[in-house]
PDB file of C-alpha atoms in Angstrom:
ATOM      1  CA  MET A   1      73.888 -80.401 -48.686  1.00 51.00           C
ATOM      2  CA  LYS A   2      71.243 -78.200 -48.338  1.00 50.00           C
ATOM      3  CA  ASN A   3      72.395 -77.408 -44.755  1.00 55.00           C
ATOM      4  CA  ARG A   4      75.665 -76.542 -45.968  1.00 56.00           C
ATOM      5  CA  VAL A   5      74.164 -74.395 -48.553  1.00 57.00           C
ATOM      6  CA  SER A   6      71.698 -72.672 -46.178  1.00 59.00           C
ATOM      7  CA  LYS A   7      74.720 -71.988 -43.811  1.00 63.00           C
ATOM      8  CA  SER A   8      76.928 -70.501 -46.768  1.00 68.00           C
ATOM      9  CA  LYS A   9      74.123 -68.176 -47.431  1.00 76.00           C
ATOM     10  CA  LEU A  10      73.550 -67.088 -43.804  1.00 76.00           C
ATOM     11  CA  ARG A  11      77.244 -66.377 -43.745  1.00 77.00           C
ATOM     12  CA  GLU A  12      77.259 -64.457 -46.937  1.00 84.00           C
ATOM     13  CA  LYS A  13      74.355 -62.313 -45.782  1.00 86.00           C
ATOM     14  CA  ASN A  14      76.024 -61.639 -42.202  1.00 84.00           C
ATOM     15  CA  VAL A  15      79.291 -60.650 -43.798  1.00 87.00           C
ATOM     16  CA  LEU A  16      77.347 -58.222 -46.290  1.00 90.00           C
ATOM     17  CA  LEU A  17      75.625 -56.737 -43.566  1.00 90.00           C
ATOM     18  CA  ALA A  18      79.007 -56.099 -41.524  1.00 87.00           C
ATOM     19  CA  LEU A  19      80.635 -54.642 -44.642  1.00 91.00           C
ATOM     20  CA  LEU A  20      77.612 -51.906 -44.992  1.00 93.00           C
ATOM     21  CA  VAL A  21      77.766 -51.349 -41.264  1.00 90.00           C
ATOM     22  CA  THR A  22      81.580 -50.763 -41.472  1.00 89.00           C
ATOM     23  CA  VAL A  23      80.827 -48.070 -44.373  1.00 93.00           C
ATOM     24  CA  VAL A  24      78.290 -46.600 -42.390  1.00 94.00           C
ATOM     25  CA  ILE A  25      80.338 -46.263 -39.126  1.00 91.00           C
ATOM     26  CA  PHE A  26      83.415 -44.933 -40.959  1.00 92.00           C
ATOM     27  CA  THR A  27      80.996 -42.516 -42.843  1.00 94.00           C
ATOM     28  CA  ILE A  28      79.982 -41.140 -39.764  1.00 94.00           C
ATOM     29  CA  LEU A  29      83.307 -40.825 -38.280  1.00 92.00           C
ATOM     30  CA  ASN A  30      84.778 -39.145 -41.593  1.00 92.00           C
ATOM     31  CA  ALA A  31      82.260 -37.875 -44.208  1.00 90.00           C
ATOM     32  CA  SER A  32      84.941 -38.196 -46.877  1.00 90.00           C
ATOM     33  CA  TYR A  33      84.960 -42.086 -46.510  1.00 93.00           C
ATOM     34  CA  PHE A  34      81.697 -42.365 -48.539  1.00 92.00           C
ATOM     35  CA  THR A  35      82.779 -41.112 -51.711  1.00 92.00           C
ATOM     36  CA  VAL A  36      83.134 -42.568 -55.172  1.00 91.00           C
ATOM     37  CA  ALA A  37      86.684 -42.122 -55.418  1.00 91.00           C
ATOM     38  CA  ASN A  38      87.039 -43.982 -52.130  1.00 93.00           C
ATOM     39  CA  MET A  39      84.717 -46.756 -53.128  1.00 93.00           C
ATOM     40  CA  VAL A  40      86.651 -47.366 -56.180  1.00 93.00           C
ATOM     41  CA  ASP A  41      89.944 -47.172 -53.815  1.00 93.00           C
ATOM     42  CA  ILE A  42      88.400 -49.948 -51.827  1.00 95.00           C
ATOM     43  CA  ALA A  43      87.497 -52.127 -54.948  1.00 94.00           C
ATOM     44  CA  LYS A  44      91.048 -51.643 -56.132  1.00 94.00           C
ATOM     45  CA  GLN A  45      92.629 -52.612 -52.780  1.00 93.00           C
ATOM     46  CA  ALA A  46      90.144 -55.449 -52.619  1.00 96.00           C
ATOM     47  CA  THR A  47      91.076 -57.177 -56.122  1.00 97.00           C
ATOM     48  CA  ILE A  48      94.501 -58.477 -55.216  1.00 96.00           C
ATOM     49  CA  ASN A  49      93.824 -59.904 -51.858  1.00 96.00           C
ATOM     50  CA  GLY A  50      90.470 -61.017 -53.329  1.00 97.00           C
ATOM     51  CA  ILE A  51      92.059 -63.022 -56.133  1.00 98.00           C
ATOM     52  CA  ILE A  52      94.475 -64.724 -53.924  1.00 98.00           C
ATOM     53  CA  ALA A  53      91.824 -65.550 -51.398  1.00 97.00           C
ATOM     54  CA  ILE A  54      89.551 -67.157 -54.225  1.00 98.00           C
ATOM     55  CA  GLY A  55      92.748 -69.490 -54.939  1.00 97.00           C
ATOM     56  CA  MET A  56      93.206 -69.907 -51.336  1.00 98.00           C
ATOM     57  CA  THR A  57      89.490 -71.044 -50.786  1.00 97.00           C
ATOM     58  CA  PHE A  58      89.924 -74.042 -53.180  1.00 98.00           C
ATOM     59  CA  ALA A  59      93.119 -75.072 -51.212  1.00 98.00           C
ATOM     60  CA  ILE A  60      91.035 -74.779 -47.696  1.00 97.00           C
ATOM     61  CA  ILE A  61      88.006 -76.380 -49.017  1.00 97.00           C
ATOM     62  CA  SER A  62      90.201 -79.310 -50.183  1.00 97.00           C
ATOM     63  CA  GLY A  63      91.045 -79.685 -46.478  1.00 95.00           C
ATOM     64  CA  GLY A  64      94.479 -77.758 -46.977  1.00 96.00           C
ATOM     65  CA  ILE A  65      96.090 -74.493 -47.009  1.00 97.00           C
ATOM     66  CA  ASP A  66      98.599 -72.729 -48.858  1.00 97.00           C
ATOM     67  CA  LEU A  67     101.155 -70.392 -47.037  1.00 97.00           C
ATOM     68  CA  SER A  68     103.405 -69.933 -49.924  1.00 97.00           C
ATOM     69  CA  VAL A  69     100.794 -67.655 -52.160  1.00 97.00           C
ATOM     70  CA  GLY A  70     102.513 -64.469 -51.300  1.00 96.00           C
ATOM     71  CA  CYS A  71     106.254 -66.072 -52.738  1.00 97.00           C
ATOM     72  CA  THR A  72     104.193 -67.324 -55.592  1.00 97.00           C
ATOM     73  CA  PHE A  73     102.925 -63.945 -56.139  1.00 97.00           C
ATOM     74  CA  ALA A  74     106.415 -62.738 -56.055  1.00 97.00           C
ATOM     75  CA  ILE A  75     108.044 -65.137 -58.531  1.00 97.00           C
ATOM     76  CA  ALA A  76     105.432 -64.321 -61.110  1.00 97.00           C
ATOM     77  CA  ILE A  77     106.204 -60.564 -60.648  1.00 97.00           C
ATOM     78  CA  VAL A  78     109.995 -60.888 -61.232  1.00 96.00           C
ATOM     79  CA  ILE A  79     109.604 -63.321 -64.090  1.00 97.00           C
ATOM     80  CA  VAL A  80     107.003 -61.873 -65.637  1.00 97.00           C
ATOM     81  CA  GLY A  81     108.763 -58.463 -65.141  1.00 96.00           C
ATOM     82  CA  LYS A  82     111.881 -59.613 -66.779  1.00 96.00           C
ATOM     83  CA  LEU A  83     110.172 -61.190 -69.844  1.00 96.00           C
ATOM     84  CA  THR A  84     108.366 -57.809 -70.560  1.00 96.00           C
ATOM     85  CA  THR A  85     111.706 -56.081 -70.438  1.00 95.00           C
ATOM     86  CA  ILE A  86     113.214 -58.125 -72.923  1.00 94.00           C
ATOM     87  CA  GLY A  87     110.631 -57.558 -75.271  1.00 92.00           C
ATOM     88  CA  ILE A  88     108.178 -60.514 -74.916  1.00 95.00           C
ATOM     89  CA  SER A  89     104.787 -59.551 -75.950  1.00 96.00           C
ATOM     90  CA  PRO A  90     102.372 -58.816 -72.892  1.00 96.00           C
ATOM     91  CA  VAL A  91      99.851 -61.329 -73.672  1.00 96.00           C
ATOM     92  CA  VAL A  92     102.484 -64.158 -73.958  1.00 97.00           C
ATOM     93  CA  ALA A  93     104.008 -62.896 -70.767  1.00 97.00           C
ATOM     94  CA  LEU A  94     100.642 -62.848 -69.123  1.00 97.00           C
ATOM     95  CA  ILE A  95      99.997 -66.303 -70.317  1.00 97.00           C
ATOM     96  CA  LEU A  96     103.457 -67.341 -68.957  1.00 97.00           C
ATOM     97  CA  GLY A  97     102.931 -65.975 -65.766  1.00 97.00           C
ATOM     98  CA  LEU A  98      99.543 -67.956 -65.191  1.00 98.00           C
ATOM     99  CA  ILE A  99     101.526 -71.224 -66.215  1.00 98.00           C
ATOM    100  CA  ILE A 100     104.301 -70.231 -63.723  1.00 98.00           C
ATOM    101  CA  GLY A 101     101.664 -70.030 -61.018  1.00 98.00           C
ATOM    102  CA  ILE A 102      99.913 -73.456 -61.968  1.00 98.00           C
ATOM    103  CA  ILE A 103     103.115 -75.186 -61.816  1.00 98.00           C
ATOM    104  CA  LEU A 104     104.110 -73.785 -58.255  1.00 98.00           C
ATOM    105  CA  GLY A 105     100.914 -74.643 -57.146  1.00 98.00           C
ATOM    106  CA  TYR A 106     101.148 -78.237 -58.376  1.00 98.00           C
ATOM    107  CA  ILE A 107     104.063 -78.656 -56.762  1.00 98.00           C
ATOM    108  CA  ASN A 108     102.457 -77.677 -53.619  1.00 98.00           C
ATOM    109  CA  GLY A 109     100.058 -80.218 -54.602  1.00 97.00           C
ATOM    110  CA  ILE A 110     102.746 -82.894 -54.973  1.00 98.00           C
ATOM    111  CA  LEU A 111     104.135 -82.355 -51.768  1.00 98.00           C
ATOM    112  CA  VAL A 112     100.842 -82.774 -50.096  1.00 97.00           C
ATOM    113  CA  THR A 113      99.274 -85.624 -52.254  1.00 96.00           C
ATOM    114  CA  LYS A 114     102.279 -87.802 -53.102  1.00 95.00           C
ATOM    115  CA  LEU A 115     104.660 -87.216 -50.272  1.00 95.00           C
ATOM    116  CA  ASN A 116     101.913 -87.081 -47.849  1.00 94.00           C
ATOM    117  CA  LEU A 117     103.359 -83.916 -46.116  1.00 96.00           C
ATOM    118  CA  GLN A 118     100.799 -81.847 -44.091  1.00 96.00           C
ATOM    119  CA  PRO A 119      99.464 -78.736 -46.262  1.00 97.00           C
ATOM    120  CA  PHE A 120     100.966 -76.446 -43.512  1.00 96.00           C
ATOM    121  CA  ILE A 121     104.618 -77.928 -43.410  1.00 97.00           C
ATOM    122  CA  ALA A 122     104.631 -78.459 -47.221  1.00 97.00           C
ATOM    123  CA  THR A 123     103.558 -74.846 -48.014  1.00 97.00           C
ATOM    124  CA  LEU A 124     105.839 -73.390 -45.284  1.00 97.00           C
ATOM    125  CA  ALA A 125     108.865 -75.046 -47.053  1.00 97.00           C
ATOM    126  CA  THR A 126     107.692 -73.868 -50.296  1.00 97.00           C
ATOM    127  CA  MET A 127     107.179 -70.456 -49.047  1.00 97.00           C
ATOM    128  CA  SER A 128     110.971 -70.312 -48.171  1.00 96.00           C
ATOM    129  CA  VAL A 129     112.067 -71.876 -51.326  1.00 97.00           C
ATOM    130  CA  TYR A 130     109.900 -69.810 -53.655  1.00 97.00           C
ATOM    131  CA  ARG A 131     110.960 -66.494 -51.973  1.00 97.00           C
ATOM    132  CA  GLY A 132     114.455 -67.539 -52.386  1.00 96.00           C
ATOM    133  CA  ILE A 133     113.984 -68.293 -55.842  1.00 96.00           C
ATOM    134  CA  ALA A 134     112.661 -64.711 -56.281  1.00 96.00           C
ATOM    135  CA  TYR A 135     115.549 -63.181 -54.800  1.00 96.00           C
ATOM    136  CA  VAL A 136     117.956 -65.430 -56.884  1.00 96.00           C
ATOM    137  CA  ILE A 137     116.485 -64.436 -60.064  1.00 94.00           C
ATOM    138  CA  THR A 138     116.698 -60.790 -59.356  1.00 93.00           C
ATOM    139  CA  GLY A 139     119.809 -60.733 -57.296  1.00 93.00           C
ATOM    140  CA  GLY A 140     117.710 -58.999 -54.727  1.00 91.00           C
ATOM    141  CA  TRP A 141     117.135 -55.951 -56.979  1.00 94.00           C
ATOM    142  CA  PRO A 142     113.708 -54.794 -58.294  1.00 94.00           C
ATOM    143  CA  VAL A 143     112.921 -55.319 -61.864  1.00 95.00           C
ATOM    144  CA  LEU A 144     112.536 -51.821 -63.489  1.00 93.00           C
ATOM    145  CA  GLY A 145     111.109 -50.428 -67.068  1.00 92.00           C
ATOM    146  CA  ILE A 146     107.977 -52.557 -67.128  1.00 95.00           C
ATOM    147  CA  PRO A 147     106.632 -51.483 -70.833  1.00 95.00           C
ATOM    148  CA  ASP A 148     103.427 -49.337 -70.802  1.00 95.00           C
ATOM    149  CA  SER A 149     101.837 -51.996 -72.987  1.00 95.00           C
ATOM    150  CA  PHE A 150     101.876 -54.514 -70.270  1.00 96.00           C
ATOM    151  CA  ARG A 151     100.725 -52.038 -67.680  1.00 95.00           C
ATOM    152  CA  LYS A 152      97.929 -50.605 -69.818  1.00 94.00           C
ATOM    153  CA  MET A 153      96.879 -54.167 -70.411  1.00 95.00           C
ATOM    154  CA  LEU A 154      95.920 -54.863 -66.779  1.00 95.00           C
ATOM    155  CA  SER A 155      95.588 -51.339 -65.250  1.00 92.00           C
ATOM    156  CA  ALA A 156      94.140 -49.043 -67.754  1.00 92.00           C
ATOM    157  CA  LYS A 157      91.480 -46.818 -66.462  1.00 90.00           C
ATOM    158  CA  LEU A 158      87.916 -47.342 -67.571  1.00 85.00           C
ATOM    159  CA  PHE A 159      84.694 -45.495 -66.739  1.00 79.00           C
ATOM    160  CA  LEU A 160      84.650 -43.886 -63.281  1.00 78.00           C
ATOM    161  CA  ASP A 161      88.489 -44.304 -63.329  1.00 85.00           C
ATOM    162  CA  ILE A 162      87.969 -47.993 -62.362  1.00 92.00           C
ATOM    163  CA  PRO A 163      90.977 -50.128 -63.592  1.00 94.00           C
ATOM    164  CA  VAL A 164      90.886 -53.164 -65.682  1.00 95.00           C
ATOM    165  CA  TYR A 165      91.904 -55.229 -63.158  1.00 96.00           C
ATOM    166  CA  VAL A 166      88.712 -54.873 -60.871  1.00 96.00           C
ATOM    167  CA  PHE A 167      86.802 -56.178 -63.804  1.00 96.00           C
ATOM    168  CA  ILE A 168      89.357 -59.087 -64.034  1.00 97.00           C
ATOM    169  CA  PHE A 169      88.822 -59.768 -60.516  1.00 97.00           C
ATOM    170  CA  ILE A 170      84.816 -60.046 -61.212  1.00 97.00           C
ATOM    171  CA  ALA A 171      85.630 -62.225 -63.900  1.00 97.00           C
ATOM    172  CA  VAL A 172      87.771 -64.617 -61.871  1.00 98.00           C
ATOM    173  CA  ALA A 173      84.955 -64.734 -58.993  1.00 97.00           C
ATOM    174  CA  VAL A 174      82.368 -65.432 -61.624  1.00 97.00           C
ATOM    175  CA  LEU A 175      84.367 -68.321 -63.574  1.00 97.00           C
ATOM    176  CA  THR A 176      85.556 -69.908 -60.232  1.00 97.00           C
ATOM    177  CA  ASN A 177      82.104 -69.794 -58.741  1.00 97.00           C
ATOM    178  CA  ILE A 178      80.977 -71.746 -61.767  1.00 97.00           C
ATOM    179  CA  LEU A 179      83.833 -74.264 -61.368  1.00 97.00           C
ATOM    180  CA  LEU A 180      83.020 -74.554 -57.777  1.00 95.00           C
ATOM    181  CA  LYS A 181      79.236 -74.731 -57.672  1.00 93.00           C
ATOM    182  CA  ARG A 182      78.166 -75.866 -61.158  1.00 94.00           C
ATOM    183  CA  THR A 183      80.607 -78.295 -62.055  1.00 96.00           C
ATOM    184  CA  ARG A 184      81.167 -82.110 -60.859  1.00 96.00           C
ATOM    185  CA  TYR A 185      84.620 -81.062 -59.820  1.00 97.00           C
ATOM    186  CA  GLY A 186      83.259 -78.479 -57.259  1.00 96.00           C
ATOM    187  CA  ASN A 187      81.161 -81.088 -55.804  1.00 96.00           C
ATOM    188  CA  TYR A 188      83.934 -83.501 -55.529  1.00 97.00           C
ATOM    189  CA  LEU A 189      86.322 -80.885 -53.942  1.00 97.00           C
ATOM    190  CA  THR A 190      83.564 -80.291 -51.388  1.00 96.00           C
ATOM    191  CA  ALA A 191      83.270 -84.046 -50.695  1.00 96.00           C
ATOM    192  CA  VAL A 192      86.957 -84.497 -50.133  1.00 96.00           C
ATOM    193  CA  GLY A 193      87.503 -81.521 -47.992  1.00 95.00           C
ATOM    194  CA  ASP A 194      84.256 -82.832 -45.836  1.00 93.00           C
ATOM    195  CA  ASN A 195      85.185 -86.421 -45.405  1.00 94.00           C
ATOM    196  CA  GLU A 196      88.231 -87.617 -47.287  1.00 94.00           C
ATOM    197  CA  GLU A 197      87.715 -91.188 -46.303  1.00 94.00           C
ATOM    198  CA  ALA A 198      84.181 -91.260 -47.377  1.00 95.00           C
ATOM    199  CA  ALA A 199      85.386 -89.675 -50.615  1.00 95.00           C
ATOM    200  CA  LYS A 200      87.857 -92.437 -51.164  1.00 93.00           C
ATOM    201  CA  LEU A 201      85.042 -95.164 -50.644  1.00 93.00           C
ATOM    202  CA  ALA A 202      83.056 -93.360 -53.340  1.00 93.00           C
ATOM    203  CA  GLY A 203      85.820 -93.858 -55.813  1.00 94.00           C
ATOM    204  CA  LEU A 204      87.125 -90.258 -55.986  1.00 96.00           C
ATOM    205  CA  ASN A 205      90.401 -89.537 -57.206  1.00 96.00           C
ATOM    206  CA  ILE A 206      91.714 -87.535 -54.046  1.00 96.00           C
ATOM    207  CA  ASN A 207      95.149 -86.801 -55.483  1.00 97.00           C
ATOM    208  CA  LYS A 208      93.915 -85.228 -58.676  1.00 97.00           C
ATOM    209  CA  ILE A 209      91.106 -83.257 -57.066  1.00 97.00           C
ATOM    210  CA  LYS A 210      93.782 -81.648 -54.509  1.00 98.00           C
ATOM    211  CA  LEU A 211      96.267 -81.141 -57.211  1.00 98.00           C
ATOM    212  CA  VAL A 212      93.762 -79.032 -59.292  1.00 98.00           C
ATOM    213  CA  ALA A 213      92.672 -76.944 -55.998  1.00 98.00           C
ATOM    214  CA  TYR A 214      96.519 -76.259 -55.339  1.00 98.00           C
ATOM    215  CA  ALA A 215      97.085 -75.257 -59.196  1.00 98.00           C
ATOM    216  CA  VAL A 216      94.078 -72.837 -59.023  1.00 98.00           C
ATOM    217  CA  CYS A 217      95.663 -71.252 -55.859  1.00 98.00           C
ATOM    218  CA  GLY A 218      98.851 -70.950 -57.539  1.00 98.00           C
ATOM    219  CA  MET A 219      97.414 -69.368 -60.610  1.00 98.00           C
ATOM    220  CA  CYS A 220      95.273 -66.988 -58.845  1.00 98.00           C
ATOM    221  CA  ALA A 221      98.355 -65.607 -56.863  1.00 98.00           C
ATOM    222  CA  ALA A 222     100.496 -65.345 -59.871  1.00 98.00           C
ATOM    223  CA  LEU A 223      97.607 -63.222 -61.541  1.00 98.00           C
ATOM    224  CA  ALA A 224      97.307 -61.038 -58.645  1.00 97.00           C
ATOM    225  CA  GLY A 225     101.244 -60.437 -59.025  1.00 97.00           C
ATOM    226  CA  MET A 226     100.798 -59.403 -62.565  1.00 97.00           C
ATOM    227  CA  ILE A 227      98.368 -57.067 -61.367  1.00 97.00           C
ATOM    228  CA  MET A 228     100.420 -55.626 -58.850  1.00 96.00           C
ATOM    229  CA  LEU A 229     103.361 -55.680 -61.381  1.00 96.00           C
ATOM    230  CA  ALA A 230     101.024 -53.540 -64.047  1.00 96.00           C
ATOM    231  CA  ASN A 231      99.832 -51.281 -61.206  1.00 94.00           C
ATOM    232  CA  LEU A 232     103.186 -50.287 -59.769  1.00 92.00           C
ATOM    233  CA  GLY A 233     105.426 -50.556 -62.823  1.00 93.00           C
ATOM    234  CA  THR A 234     108.269 -52.461 -60.715  1.00 92.00           C
ATOM    235  CA  GLY A 235     108.771 -55.901 -59.743  1.00 92.00           C
ATOM    236  CA  GLU A 236     109.995 -56.355 -56.126  1.00 93.00           C
ATOM    237  CA  PRO A 237     111.210 -59.721 -55.007  1.00 94.00           C
ATOM    238  CA  ALA A 238     110.131 -58.999 -51.398  1.00 93.00           C
ATOM    239  CA  THR A 239     106.593 -58.142 -52.405  1.00 93.00           C
ATOM    240  CA  GLY A 240     103.828 -60.387 -50.970  1.00 93.00           C
ATOM    241  CA  GLN A 241     104.952 -60.802 -47.590  1.00 91.00           C
ATOM    242  CA  GLY A 242     102.040 -61.328 -45.004  1.00 88.00           C
ATOM    243  CA  TYR A 243      99.511 -61.745 -48.296  1.00 94.00           C
ATOM    244  CA  GLU A 244      98.822 -65.184 -47.110  1.00 94.00           C
ATOM    245  CA  LEU A 245      97.478 -63.905 -43.699  1.00 90.00           C
ATOM    246  CA  ASP A 246      95.102 -61.494 -45.728  1.00 91.00           C
ATOM    247  CA  ALA A 247      93.767 -64.009 -48.262  1.00 95.00           C
ATOM    248  CA  ILE A 248      93.227 -66.526 -45.300  1.00 93.00           C
ATOM    249  CA  ALA A 249      91.284 -63.778 -43.277  1.00 90.00           C
ATOM    250  CA  ALA A 250      89.277 -63.033 -46.437  1.00 93.00           C
ATOM    251  CA  ALA A 251      88.263 -66.604 -47.035  1.00 94.00           C
ATOM    252  CA  ALA A 252      87.561 -67.263 -43.298  1.00 90.00           C
ATOM    253  CA  ILE A 253      85.398 -64.064 -42.970  1.00 90.00           C
ATOM    254  CA  GLY A 254      83.542 -65.255 -46.020  1.00 91.00           C
ATOM    255  CA  GLY A 255      82.413 -68.393 -44.220  1.00 88.00           C
ATOM    256  CA  THR A 256      85.148 -71.038 -45.495  1.00 91.00           C
ATOM    257  CA  ARG A 257      85.409 -73.665 -43.234  1.00 90.00           C
ATOM    258  CA  MET A 258      88.863 -73.856 -42.126  1.00 88.00           C
ATOM    259  CA  ALA A 259      88.533 -77.635 -41.600  1.00 88.00           C
ATOM    260  CA  GLY A 260      87.637 -77.926 -45.045  1.00 90.00           C
ATOM    261  CA  GLY A 261      84.282 -78.948 -47.216  1.00 90.00           C
ATOM    262  CA  ARG A 262      82.629 -75.865 -47.044  1.00 90.00           C
ATOM    263  CA  GLY A 263      83.066 -72.344 -48.644  1.00 93.00           C
ATOM    264  CA  THR A 264      81.660 -69.953 -51.372  1.00 94.00           C
ATOM    265  CA  ILE A 265      83.401 -67.738 -53.886  1.00 96.00           C
ATOM    266  CA  LEU A 266      80.837 -65.000 -52.978  1.00 95.00           C
ATOM    267  CA  GLY A 267      81.403 -65.213 -49.367  1.00 94.00           C
ATOM    268  CA  THR A 268      85.380 -64.713 -50.047  1.00 96.00           C
ATOM    269  CA  VAL A 269      84.712 -62.027 -52.547  1.00 97.00           C
ATOM    270  CA  ILE A 270      82.452 -59.980 -49.583  1.00 95.00           C
ATOM    271  CA  GLY A 271      85.388 -60.892 -47.005  1.00 93.00           C
ATOM    272  CA  ALA A 272      87.928 -59.159 -49.083  1.00 96.00           C
ATOM    273  CA  LEU A 273      85.825 -56.017 -49.759  1.00 96.00           C
ATOM    274  CA  PHE A 274      85.149 -56.172 -45.934  1.00 93.00           C
ATOM    275  CA  LEU A 275      89.047 -56.104 -45.238  1.00 92.00           C
ATOM    276  CA  ALA A 276      89.458 -53.497 -47.606  1.00 94.00           C
ATOM    277  CA  ALA A 277      86.862 -51.274 -46.360  1.00 93.00           C
ATOM    278  CA  LEU A 278      88.206 -51.593 -42.998  1.00 90.00           C
ATOM    279  CA  LYS A 279      91.920 -51.046 -43.564  1.00 89.00           C
ATOM    280  CA  ILE A 280      91.032 -47.990 -45.726  1.00 92.00           C
ATOM    281  CA  GLY A 281      88.696 -46.622 -42.940  1.00 91.00           C
ATOM    282  CA  LEU A 282      91.393 -46.988 -40.166  1.00 88.00           C
ATOM    283  CA  ILE A 283      93.715 -45.024 -42.570  1.00 89.00           C
ATOM    284  CA  ILE A 284      91.243 -42.367 -43.219  1.00 91.00           C
ATOM    285  CA  ILE A 285      90.265 -41.787 -39.341  1.00 88.00           C
ATOM    286  CA  GLY A 286      93.971 -41.782 -38.623  1.00 86.00           C
ATOM    287  CA  VAL A 287      94.889 -45.191 -37.135  1.00 81.00           C
ATOM    288  CA  SER A 288      98.551 -46.354 -37.554  1.00 79.00           C
ATOM    289  CA  THR A 289      98.612 -48.957 -40.402  1.00 75.00           C
ATOM    290  CA  PHE A 290     100.645 -51.056 -37.764  1.00 79.00           C
ATOM    291  CA  TRP A 291      97.377 -51.870 -36.194  1.00 80.00           C
ATOM    292  CA  GLN A 292      96.004 -53.586 -39.551  1.00 75.00           C
ATOM    293  CA  TYR A 293      97.937 -56.431 -38.492  1.00 77.00           C
ATOM    294  CA  VAL A 294      96.426 -56.690 -35.287  1.00 85.00           C
ATOM    295  CA  VAL A 295      92.995 -56.237 -36.495  1.00 78.00           C
ATOM    296  CA  THR A 296      93.416 -58.835 -39.349  1.00 73.00           C
ATOM    297  CA  GLY A 297      94.755 -61.686 -36.738  1.00 79.00           C
ATOM    298  CA  VAL A 298      91.721 -60.683 -34.391  1.00 82.00           C
ATOM    299  CA  ILE A 299      89.362 -60.904 -37.310  1.00 77.00           C
ATOM    300  CA  ILE A 300      90.743 -64.472 -38.117  1.00 74.00           C
ATOM    301  CA  ALA A 301      90.086 -65.655 -34.715  1.00 81.00           C
ATOM    302  CA  ILE A 302      86.620 -64.198 -34.492  1.00 79.00           C
ATOM    303  CA  ALA A 303      85.564 -65.771 -37.918  1.00 74.00           C
ATOM    304  CA  ALA A 304      87.167 -69.342 -36.801  1.00 72.00           C
ATOM    305  CA  TYR A 305      85.131 -69.055 -33.542  1.00 77.00           C
ATOM    306  CA  LEU A 306      82.005 -68.172 -35.391  1.00 73.00           C
ATOM    307  CA  GLU A 307      82.454 -71.120 -37.485  1.00 69.00           C
ATOM    308  CA  ILE A 308      82.791 -73.400 -34.676  1.00 72.00           C
ATOM    309  CA  PHE A 309      79.652 -71.538 -32.710  1.00 72.00           C
ATOM    310  CA  GLN A 310      77.581 -71.934 -35.670  1.00 69.00           C
ATOM    311  CA  GLU A 311      78.388 -75.784 -35.806  1.00 69.00           C
ATOM    312  CA  GLN A 312      77.762 -76.271 -31.912  1.00 72.00           C
ATOM    313  CA  LEU A 313      74.477 -74.372 -32.306  1.00 70.00           C
ATOM    314  CA  THR A 314      73.418 -76.765 -35.377  1.00 65.00           C
ATOM    315  CA  LEU A 315      74.121 -79.657 -33.206  1.00 67.00           C
ATOM    316  CA  LYS A 316      72.317 -78.645 -30.220  1.00 69.00           C
ATOM    317  CA  LYS A 317      69.476 -78.107 -32.670  1.00 67.00           C
ATOM    318  CA  SER A 318      69.586 -81.486 -34.160  1.00 63.00           C
ATOM    319  CA  VAL A 319      70.082 -83.219 -30.697  1.00 63.00           C
ATOM    320  CA  LYS A 320      66.616 -81.265 -29.484  1.00 65.00           C
ATOM    321  CA  THR A 321      64.652 -82.277 -32.806  1.00 63.00           C
ATOM    322  CA  ALA A 322      66.001 -85.930 -32.368  1.00 58.00           C
TER     323      ALA A 322
END
């Protein structure tokens, strides 16, 4: 356990250093990069991906993955958008949106735990189903006329023009960190992802633990969707495509072990900030946004390799010590 904790802290420090180096490099390339307004933009861009990535972290730690987060994101957007346009209270609409996310995540968990589908296959299937549902609900048309009351609830500007949703991001990170690191459930989740057979022999309810992880993942995706809805004022059924890639990247960069059993919320948050800083920096220096996809894919591969390299290094050290 101590070894896993030290690895996580080392990874967090390394990613934080990479984030600082990225900021310095882009500032040298373009002095307008390091401004208060741009730092706020980085925080804003990191928020949606960061919240989705936090949920993804739970799914990955459990030994699985959720490819349907972008589509859960879209369903929450269109359903909550329609609810607000017919006069439903913004708070009630928000709560219903979270419940929708939990249900969709729970369905993913059922497919994985009860039907014994591989997480990749299960969530690949629901990714298509959920996207189709979003289109069916809207007929392919965007949801327009989102009330200002709902928009202000999540996107009102506070000091330094920082919107409410950035602070929601911080609150989600704090609460999920407590759940993951300060509760029995967090310990059980890590144990299941690290060695499921050993967890079974220890008497843990594997299915229940995984179901909660996928429910948290769905809830985070829905919350991010509602933030996007409040920010843009329209609900597009096509929104969220490719968001699963960024979420996986943020988690992987932050040190979440892709095979399960290890990960931290702080690492994921720093990973999301790193991606946002990198993407905005590329835009500022004039690099095409199309290259962002290339960069994201390369980063995922590098992050995965660093995980393998670190484990091999640790194994060699243990062999020498023995």
